[in-house]
Tab-separated table of C-alpha atoms in Angstrom:
chain	number	residue	atom	x	y	z
A	1	MET	CA	45.923	27.968	7.390
A	2	ASN	CA	45.755	29.950	4.156
A	3	ARG	CA	44.079	32.816	6.007
A	4	LEU	CA	47.037	33.258	8.349
A	5	SER	CA	49.630	35.854	7.516
A	6	VAL	CA	53.102	34.913	6.312
A	7	ARG	CA	54.501	36.165	9.615
A	8	ILE	CA	52.312	33.794	11.629
A	9	ARG	CA	52.900	30.845	9.298
A	10	VAL	CA	56.684	31.230	9.372
A	11	THR	CA	56.709	31.648	13.157
A	12	LEU	CA	54.552	28.562	13.670
A	13	ALA	CA	56.623	26.490	11.250
A	14	ALA	CA	59.909	27.552	12.849
A	15	THR	CA	58.537	26.892	16.343
A	16	VAL	CA	57.322	23.410	15.456
A	17	ILE	CA	60.609	22.511	13.777
A	18	VAL	CA	62.788	23.800	16.615
A	19	ALA	CA	60.555	22.195	19.260
A	20	THR	CA	60.766	18.847	17.445
A	21	VAL	CA	64.535	19.063	17.060
A	22	LEU	CA	65.138	20.099	20.681
A	23	THR	CA	62.793	17.408	22.010
A	24	SER	CA	64.477	14.718	19.930
A	25	ALA	CA	67.930	15.961	20.951
A	26	SER	CA	66.882	15.974	24.608
A	27	LEU	CA	65.689	12.360	24.416
A	28	VAL	CA	68.910	11.288	22.706
A	29	LEU	CA	70.939	13.153	25.338
A	30	ILE	CA	69.072	11.527	28.214
A	31	LEU	CA	69.421	8.042	26.739
A	32	THR	CA	73.100	8.603	25.961
A	33	MET	CA	73.810	9.962	29.427
A	34	ARG	CA	71.932	7.078	31.038
A	35	HIS	CA	73.906	4.513	29.050
A	36	SER	CA	77.213	6.286	29.727
A	37	LEU	CA	76.654	6.709	33.461
A	38	GLU	CA	75.352	3.175	33.950
A	39	ALA	CA	78.301	1.837	31.943
A	40	GLY	CA	80.644	3.767	34.228
A	41	VAL	CA	79.053	2.332	37.348
A	42	ALA	CA	79.178	-1.155	35.800
A	43	ASP	CA	82.884	-0.678	35.053
A	44	GLN	CA	83.434	0.430	38.633
A	45	ALA	CA	81.684	-2.657	39.965
A	46	THR	CA	83.694	-4.848	37.571
A	47	ARG	CA	86.985	-3.350	38.715
A	48	LYS	CA	86.091	-3.947	42.326
A	49	VAL	CA	85.074	-7.535	41.772
A	50	ARG	CA	88.284	-8.172	39.859
A	51	ALA	CA	90.358	-6.675	42.645
A	52	SER	CA	88.554	-8.800	45.214
A	53	ALA	CA	88.907	-11.920	43.106
A	54	SER	CA	92.628	-11.314	42.717
A	55	ALA	CA	93.068	-10.787	46.445
A	56	LEU	CA	91.101	-13.940	47.170
A	57	LYS	CA	93.375	-15.983	44.915
A	58	GLU	CA	96.504	-14.639	46.603
A	59	ASP	CA	95.170	-14.928	50.175
A	60	PRO	CA	92.555	-17.674	50.317
A	61	PRO	CA	90.339	-17.783	53.419
A	62	VAL	CA	90.835	-20.442	56.035
A	63	ASP	CA	87.829	-20.505	58.352
A	64	ALA	CA	86.254	-17.080	58.117
A	65	ALA	CA	84.666	-15.101	55.374
A	66	PRO	CA	86.436	-11.943	54.221
A	67	PRO	CA	85.120	-8.628	55.448
A	68	GLY	CA	82.233	-6.965	53.621
A	69	GLY	CA	78.565	-7.739	53.230
A	70	VAL	CA	76.032	-8.326	50.591
A	71	ASP	CA	74.939	-4.704	50.566
A	72	GLY	CA	78.423	-3.186	50.629
A	73	SER	CA	80.872	-2.639	47.937
A	74	GLU	CA	83.309	-5.203	49.157
A	75	PRO	CA	83.301	-8.686	47.622
A	76	THR	CA	81.478	-11.628	49.275
A	77	PRO	CA	82.799	-15.126	48.452
A	78	GLU	CA	80.147	-17.813	48.364
A	79	GLU	CA	79.868	-21.377	47.303
A	80	SER	CA	79.005	-21.673	43.632
A	81	ASP	CA	77.927	-24.343	41.216
A	82	HIS	CA	80.124	-22.776	38.486
A	83	THR	CA	82.767	-24.926	36.931
A	84	ALA	CA	86.151	-24.332	38.422
A	85	GLY	CA	88.533	-22.173	36.534
A	86	THR	CA	85.981	-20.228	34.428
A	87	ASP	CA	86.600	-16.752	35.960
A	88	GLU	CA	83.421	-15.547	34.198
A	89	GLU	CA	82.323	-11.963	35.041
A	90	LYS	CA	78.716	-10.787	34.974
A	91	VAL	CA	77.175	-7.362	35.688
A	92	VAL	CA	73.491	-6.950	36.563
A	93	LEU	CA	71.698	-3.599	37.006
A	94	ALA	CA	68.780	-4.143	39.346
A	95	ASP	CA	67.267	-2.893	42.592
A	96	GLY	CA	69.251	0.352	42.468
A	97	TYR	CA	72.666	-1.321	42.228
A	98	ALA	CA	75.152	-2.457	39.644
A	99	THR	CA	76.171	-5.935	40.806
A	100	ALA	CA	79.267	-7.548	39.316
A	101	SER	CA	80.019	-11.226	39.973
A	102	THR	CA	82.717	-13.712	39.017
A	103	VAL	CA	83.738	-17.263	39.927
A	104	VAL	CA	87.191	-17.730	41.502
A	105	ASP	CA	89.046	-21.016	41.868
A	106	THR	CA	90.422	-21.288	45.370
A	107	ALA	CA	92.099	-24.032	47.415
A	108	ASP	CA	88.676	-24.808	48.870
A	109	GLY	CA	87.074	-24.995	45.467
A	110	PRO	CA	85.190	-22.525	43.227
A	111	LYS	CA	83.886	-19.449	44.996
A	112	THR	CA	81.567	-16.656	43.676
A	113	VAL	CA	82.664	-13.123	44.413
A	114	ARG	CA	80.189	-10.231	44.094
A	115	ALA	CA	80.630	-6.438	44.307
A	116	LYS	CA	77.800	-3.852	44.381
A	117	VAL	CA	77.938	-0.173	43.429
A	118	SER	CA	74.908	2.077	44.057
A	119	LEU	CA	73.112	3.620	41.058
A	120	ALA	CA	71.773	6.500	43.159
A	121	PRO	CA	74.280	9.073	41.772
A	122	VAL	CA	73.251	8.048	38.238
A	123	ARG	CA	69.571	8.444	39.073
A	124	ASN	CA	70.200	11.828	40.680
A	125	ALA	CA	72.222	13.097	37.726
A	126	LEU	CA	69.582	11.970	35.217
A	127	SER	CA	66.812	13.491	37.317
A	128	THR	CA	68.653	16.830	37.416
A	129	LEU	CA	69.233	16.704	33.662
A	130	GLU	CA	65.581	15.936	32.968
A	131	ARG	CA	64.434	18.847	35.149
A	132	LEU	CA	66.798	21.216	33.369
A	133	LEU	CA	65.627	20.049	29.940
A	134	LEU	CA	61.987	20.193	30.997
A	135	LEU	CA	62.422	23.859	31.846
A	136	GLY	CA	65.062	24.788	29.303
A	137	VAL	CA	63.569	23.349	26.116
A	138	PRO	CA	60.217	25.194	26.380
A	139	ALA	CA	62.074	28.377	27.314
A	140	LEU	CA	64.341	28.051	24.276
A	141	VAL	CA	61.360	27.329	22.023
A	142	ALA	CA	59.492	30.374	23.365
A	143	LEU	CA	62.573	32.557	22.935
A	144	MET	CA	63.068	31.321	19.394
A	145	ALA	CA	59.380	31.952	18.572
A	146	ALA	CA	59.594	35.507	19.930
A	147	MET	CA	62.779	36.200	17.978
A	148	THR	CA	61.275	34.750	14.783
A	149	TRP	CA	58.141	36.862	15.264
A	150	GLN	CA	60.211	40.012	15.697
A	151	LEU	CA	62.519	39.255	12.775
A	152	MET	CA	59.606	38.403	10.481
A	153	GLY	CA	57.869	41.606	11.556
A	154	ARG	CA	60.911	43.621	10.546
A	155	ALA	CA	61.283	41.663	7.320
A	156	MET	CA	57.592	42.045	6.377
A	157	ALA	CA	57.287	45.717	7.367
A	158	PRO	CA	58.527	46.950	3.949
A	159	VAL	CA	56.122	44.559	2.220
A	160	GLU	CA	53.173	45.868	4.247
A	161	SER	CA	54.223	49.446	3.517
A	162	ILE	CA	54.390	48.650	-0.198
A	163	ARG	CA	50.980	46.939	-0.079
A	164	ALA	CA	49.293	49.805	1.796
A	165	THR	CA	50.715	52.425	-0.555
A	166	PHE	CA	49.844	50.429	-3.673
A	167	ALA	CA	46.276	49.903	-2.437
A	168	ASP	CA	45.792	53.695	-2.275
A	169	ILE	CA	47.008	54.279	-5.833
A	170	THR	CA	44.194	54.837	-8.321
A	171	ALA	CA	43.853	56.332	-11.780
A	172	LYS	CA	43.644	59.737	-10.078
A	173	ASN	CA	47.077	59.531	-8.414
A	174	LEU	CA	49.268	57.381	-10.626
A	175	HIS	CA	52.114	59.774	-9.864
A	176	ARG	CA	52.556	58.120	-6.457
A	177	ARG	CA	55.203	55.452	-5.925
A	178	VAL	CA	55.642	52.673	-3.407
A	179	PRO	CA	58.505	53.028	-0.896
A	180	GLU	CA	61.749	51.316	-1.868
A	181	PRO	CA	63.702	49.720	1.027
A	182	MET	CA	67.388	50.559	1.334
A	183	THR	CA	68.232	46.866	1.317
A	184	ARG	CA	69.273	45.105	-1.878
A	185	ASP	CA	67.083	42.057	-1.436
A	186	GLU	CA	64.047	40.648	-3.209
A	187	VAL	CA	61.652	43.105	-1.528
A	188	ALA	CA	63.666	46.068	-2.791
A	189	ARG	CA	63.680	44.640	-6.301
A	190	LEU	CA	59.921	44.080	-6.082
A	191	ALA	CA	59.370	47.716	-5.107
A	192	GLN	CA	61.612	48.895	-7.950
A	193	THR	CA	59.714	46.756	-10.454
A	194	MET	CA	56.352	48.015	-9.184
A	195	ASN	CA	57.497	51.649	-9.434
A	196	ALA	CA	58.750	51.077	-12.961
A	197	THR	CA	55.397	49.533	-13.892
A	198	LEU	CA	53.526	52.430	-12.286
A	199	GLY	CA	55.632	54.854	-14.276
A	200	GLN	CA	54.793	53.092	-17.530
A	201	LEU	CA	51.117	52.936	-16.582
A	202	GLU	CA	51.090	56.635	-15.691
A	203	SER	CA	52.628	57.526	-19.043
A	204	ALA	CA	50.105	55.362	-20.922
A	205	VAL	CA	47.143	56.882	-19.063
A	206	GLU	CA	48.450	60.397	-19.606
A	207	ARG	CA	48.856	59.729	-23.311
A	208	HIS	CA	45.333	58.331	-23.493
A	209	GLN	CA	43.819	61.264	-21.615
A	210	GLN	CA	45.759	63.746	-23.715
A	211	PHE	CA	44.602	62.029	-26.882
A	212	VAL	CA	40.948	62.197	-25.824
A	213	ALA	CA	41.283	65.835	-24.799
A	214	ASP	CA	43.079	66.780	-28.024
A	215	ALA	CA	40.598	64.877	-30.163
A	216	ALA	CA	37.617	66.490	-28.457
A	217	HIS	CA	39.207	69.922	-28.720
A	218	GLU	CA	40.083	69.495	-32.380
A	219	LEU	CA	36.552	68.358	-33.180
A	220	ARG	CA	35.027	71.544	-31.824
A	221	ASN	CA	36.117	73.833	-34.654
A	222	PRO	CA	35.011	71.680	-37.615
A	223	VAL	CA	31.724	70.866	-35.893
A	224	ALA	CA	31.072	74.574	-35.262
A	225	THR	CA	31.953	75.369	-38.854
A	226	LEU	CA	29.667	72.611	-40.138
A	227	SER	CA	26.837	73.873	-37.975
A	228	ALA	CA	27.236	77.422	-39.311
A	229	ARG	CA	27.251	76.248	-42.907
A	230	LEU	CA	24.150	74.145	-42.393
A	231	GLU	CA	22.310	77.087	-40.890
A	232	LEU	CA	23.167	79.120	-43.994
A	233	GLY	CA	21.581	76.427	-46.187
A	234	MET	CA	18.366	76.277	-44.159
A	235	ARG	CA	16.400	78.058	-46.875
A	236	GLN	CA	17.340	75.655	-49.671
A	237	ALA	CA	16.617	72.381	-47.813
A	238	PRO	CA	15.040	73.059	-44.439
A	239	GLY	CA	14.098	69.441	-43.695
A	240	LEU	CA	17.503	68.016	-44.524
A	241	VAL	CA	19.323	70.821	-42.740
A	242	THR	CA	17.198	70.387	-39.624
A	243	GLU	CA	18.114	66.707	-39.414
A	244	ALA	CA	21.756	67.513	-40.083
A	245	LEU	CA	21.776	70.180	-37.358
A	246	THR	CA	20.320	67.643	-34.929
A	247	ASP	CA	23.161	65.269	-35.698
A	248	VAL	CA	25.695	68.081	-35.360
A	249	ALA	CA	24.202	69.008	-31.982
A	250	ARG	CA	24.650	65.424	-30.825
A	251	ILE	CA	28.260	65.443	-32.022
A	252	LYS	CA	28.884	68.704	-30.150
A	253	GLU	CA	27.363	67.248	-26.997
A	254	LEU	CA	29.436	64.085	-27.313
A	255	THR	CA	32.592	66.127	-27.903
A	256	GLY	CA	31.907	68.187	-24.790
A	257	ASP	CA	31.262	65.035	-22.768
A	258	LEU	CA	34.523	63.456	-23.895
A	259	LEU	CA	36.469	66.594	-23.042
A	260	LEU	CA	34.888	66.766	-19.575
A	261	LEU	CA	35.634	63.082	-18.934
A	262	ALA	CA	39.253	63.627	-19.952
A	263	ARG	CA	39.515	66.474	-17.445
A	264	LEU	CA	37.908	64.423	-14.693
A	265	ASP	CA	40.152	61.447	-15.405
A	266	GLY	CA	43.180	63.710	-15.335
A	267	GLY	CA	42.290	64.916	-11.841
A	268	GLU	CA	41.815	68.534	-12.878
A	269	PRO	CA	41.688	70.653	-9.684
A	270	LEU	CA	38.169	71.776	-8.815
A	271	ILE	CA	37.547	75.400	-7.952
A	272	GLY	CA	35.897	75.151	-4.552
A	273	THR	CA	33.081	77.629	-3.893
A	274	GLU	CA	29.959	77.524	-1.769
A	275	VAL	CA	27.105	76.175	-3.870
A	276	ASP	CA	23.386	76.167	-2.988
A	277	LEU	CA	22.044	72.795	-4.138
A	278	ALA	CA	18.455	74.062	-4.175
A	279	GLN	CA	19.396	76.832	-6.597
A	280	VAL	CA	21.330	74.368	-8.768
A	281	ALA	CA	18.326	72.038	-8.888
A	282	ALA	CA	15.929	74.879	-9.715
A	283	GLU	CA	18.091	76.009	-12.633
A	284	ALA	CA	18.384	72.432	-13.925
A	285	VAL	CA	14.588	72.088	-14.288
A	286	ALA	CA	14.019	75.570	-15.693
A	287	ARG	CA	14.178	74.311	-19.254
A	288	PRO	CA	10.958	73.106	-20.922
A	289	ALA	CA	10.376	69.367	-20.583
A	290	PRO	CA	7.832	66.929	-22.080
A	291	VAL	CA	6.875	65.658	-18.609
A	292	LYS	CA	5.865	67.320	-15.354
A	293	ILE	CA	8.779	68.101	-13.032
A	294	THR	CA	8.059	68.592	-9.326
A	295	LEU	CA	10.566	70.388	-7.086
A	296	GLU	CA	10.823	69.631	-3.372
A	297	LEU	CA	13.518	71.937	-2.038
A	298	GLU	CA	14.935	72.660	1.386
A	299	SER	CA	16.641	75.982	1.801
A	300	ASP	CA	20.252	76.586	2.806
A	301	VAL	CA	21.572	73.219	1.651
A	302	LEU	CA	25.129	74.243	0.870
A	303	VAL	CA	28.019	72.234	-0.491
A	304	THR	CA	31.572	73.361	-1.154
A	305	GLY	CA	32.755	72.394	-4.616
A	306	SER	CA	32.743	73.306	-8.292
A	307	ARG	CA	29.500	75.019	-9.237
A	308	SER	CA	29.823	74.231	-12.941
A	309	HIS	CA	30.482	70.561	-12.279
A	310	LEU	CA	27.611	70.246	-9.805
A	311	GLU	CA	25.283	71.985	-12.246
A	312	ARG	CA	26.345	69.522	-14.937
A	313	MET	CA	25.750	66.576	-12.602
A	314	VAL	CA	22.225	67.664	-11.663
A	315	ALA	CA	21.405	68.537	-15.280
A	316	ASN	CA	22.496	65.068	-16.403
A	317	LEU	CA	20.385	63.392	-13.702
A	318	VAL	CA	17.307	65.448	-14.609
A	319	ALA	CA	17.832	64.895	-18.356
A	320	ASN	CA	18.148	61.140	-17.794
A	321	ALA	CA	14.952	61.086	-15.700
A	322	VAL	CA	13.016	63.167	-18.268
A	323	ARG	CA	14.037	60.870	-21.135
A	324	HIS	CA	12.753	57.779	-19.314
A	325	ALA	CA	9.805	59.139	-17.299
A	326	ALA	CA	6.247	58.227	-18.237
A	327	SER	CA	4.600	61.381	-16.951
A	328	ARG	CA	6.465	62.978	-14.042
A	329	VAL	CA	9.872	63.587	-12.454
A	330	THR	CA	10.537	64.596	-8.853
A	331	VAL	CA	13.690	66.494	-7.869
A	332	ARG	CA	14.177	66.563	-4.100
A	333	VAL	CA	16.872	68.535	-2.264
A	334	THR	CA	17.322	67.805	1.443
A	335	ALA	CA	20.055	68.154	4.008
A	336	ASP	CA	21.212	64.665	2.943
A	337	GLY	CA	21.737	65.536	-0.722
A	338	ILE	CA	19.794	65.352	-3.993
A	339	ASP	CA	17.298	62.713	-5.172
A	340	VAL	CA	15.936	62.506	-8.703
A	341	ILE	CA	12.957	60.148	-9.144
A	342	ASP	CA	10.972	59.296	-12.270
A	343	ASP	CA	7.991	57.042	-13.008
A	344	GLY	CA	9.528	55.281	-15.975
A	345	PRO	CA	10.333	51.572	-16.429
A	346	GLY	CA	12.996	51.719	-13.741
A	347	ILE	CA	16.429	50.115	-13.551
A	348	PRO	CA	16.708	46.364	-12.833
A	349	ALA	CA	18.749	45.456	-9.772
A	350	ALA	CA	21.314	43.627	-11.894
A	351	SER	CA	21.957	46.776	-13.961
A	352	ARG	CA	22.225	49.371	-11.196
A	353	GLU	CA	26.004	49.580	-11.473
A	354	ARG	CA	26.259	49.072	-15.214
A	355	VAL	CA	24.193	52.199	-15.948
A	356	PHE	CA	27.139	54.245	-14.650
A	357	GLN	CA	29.530	52.683	-17.143
A	358	ARG	CA	30.562	54.805	-20.099
A	359	PHE	CA	28.548	54.318	-23.291
A	360	HIS	CA	26.305	51.803	-21.548
A	361	ARG	CA	22.561	51.965	-22.051
A	362	LEU	CA	19.896	49.456	-21.130
A	363	ASP	CA	18.026	47.745	-23.935
A	364	GLU	CA	14.833	49.573	-22.970
A	365	ALA	CA	16.720	52.872	-23.030
A	366	ARG	CA	18.125	52.150	-26.488
A	367	ALA	CA	14.629	51.525	-27.796
A	368	ARG	CA	13.119	54.656	-26.272
A	369	ASP	CA	16.074	57.022	-26.305
A	370	ALA	CA	17.938	57.196	-29.570
A	371	GLY	CA	19.556	60.515	-28.657
A	372	GLY	CA	21.459	59.588	-25.548
A	373	SER	CA	25.198	59.025	-25.733
A	374	GLY	CA	25.465	56.763	-22.706
A	375	LEU	CA	27.829	59.177	-20.923
A	376	GLY	CA	25.421	61.250	-18.818
A	377	LEU	CA	25.303	59.042	-15.723
A	378	ALA	CA	28.996	58.167	-16.017
A	379	ILE	CA	29.869	61.876	-15.950
A	380	ALA	CA	27.459	62.471	-13.055
A	381	ARG	CA	29.077	59.742	-10.947
A	382	ASP	CA	32.596	60.972	-11.725
A	383	ILE	CA	31.588	64.466	-10.588
A	384	ALA	CA	30.046	63.058	-7.408
A	385	THR	CA	33.209	61.073	-6.697
A	386	ALA	CA	35.404	64.119	-7.361
A	387	HIS	CA	33.446	65.941	-4.634
A	388	GLY	CA	33.946	63.107	-2.144
A	389	GLY	CA	30.390	61.886	-2.584
A	390	THR	CA	28.409	58.964	-3.970
A	391	LEU	CA	25.806	58.519	-6.684
A	392	VAL	CA	23.755	55.324	-6.527
A	393	VAL	CA	20.463	53.827	-7.661
A	394	ARG	CA	18.092	53.277	-4.751
A	395	ASP	CA	15.111	50.963	-4.408
A	396	THR	CA	11.778	52.471	-5.414
A	397	PRO	CA	8.315	50.936	-6.027
A	398	GLU	CA	8.316	52.201	-9.615
A	399	GLY	CA	10.592	54.095	-11.935
A	400	ALA	CA	14.198	54.994	-11.133
A	401	HIS	CA	15.589	56.748	-8.066
A	402	LEU	CA	19.088	58.230	-8.312
A	403	SER	CA	20.573	59.615	-5.120
A	404	PHE	CA	23.584	61.931	-4.650
A	405	ARG	CA	25.182	62.048	-1.218
A	406	ILE	CA	28.244	63.797	0.184
A	407	THR	CA	29.772	61.134	2.428
A	408	ALA	CA	32.684	62.991	3.999
A	409	PRO	CA	34.727	66.148	3.512
A	410	ASP	CA	37.743	65.707	1.284
A	411	GLY	CA	36.673	62.234	0.227
A	412	PRO	CA	38.979	59.781	-1.492
A	413	GLY	CA	40.179	61.108	-4.793
A	414	SER	CA	38.595	64.501	-4.140
A	415	ARG	CA	40.457	67.692	-4.870
A	416	ALA	CA	37.675	69.851	-3.521
A	417	THR	CA	36.107	70.028	-0.114
A	418	GLY	CA	32.749	68.283	-0.244
A	419	SER	CA	30.482	68.916	2.711
A	420	LEU	CA	26.845	69.647	3.399
A	421	THR	CA	25.991	72.356	5.904
């Protein structure tokens, strides 16, 4: 029952309640009508037997019985064992008749007078009523169920619209708002509250993104100045300066990563151009590396998007593979996308989503790679998502296999057209 929608639950509940009430009311009506009609027939039989008894007292029979028969509605005097002078009246409903009887004291002694009235009209009226209720009650229940279904549909339509709109709102489009119904009911107040909350959330996210961007931007100048000063002191302490320059380089890289993440989080529009993925991959592996890098390229694999962002994505994937590879890295470009495979320790199945989290590194990676910031794969996935694509870890016999795919043009959250041709 919990899986049913509110519309179905309310309609079923209302239908059951109305059906129960109408059925109970119909039974009460039938019983009341039966009692009322039978009481009326009994009263009619009583009046007739009284009239006959009165006439018999005023005009007692001599030798012949009064007109009328047992089956008629006229009284029939008979000998009776009743005590004289009781004038007791009785009404019996049996065999399709209401039979009223009384004992009359006459000159010839006590006589019993009976009068019968047929119950056929009562039976016919009740039968007609039952047929009408048998047809009318289900029709009324069905009509009520249809009306409840329609009314609930209209009442729940704003809720469904709010739900559908809210489900599409992500960190990339916090500027959107759910529709507010014109009514002044609880649903309208819910929509107003949700929009107010979205506004506060949008402001908080914007402040956070602006802070990260400002902090990264402000760090650039002092880091560049520090790097220049260290280079000037290379002659006095070359070993110390070399280590310091390495640390400064890491700070510069981290600052650049933070600034890029802030731009991606802010939904910065991508400049869409036609990019050759094979050329991007070839440029990414052009730098010297401590392991062997094999290129397997198909020509004319084109994607529409930001060249600088795609270059950064591929460079991050190759750099990650080089840091963890034992002896070789394979970069493969096909019509499906880009695959980067290494022969390192690999990524456990339980960690294949966590490696894309910001500042997350596996324990093995921390031991082997002291220079990584933990942002490379997070940035690569954000770039893939911005182009309407996916970046996942695939199964491989050894090492790690990261795969970039463009799933559909203008994918969710994309501001550039992502498509392979």
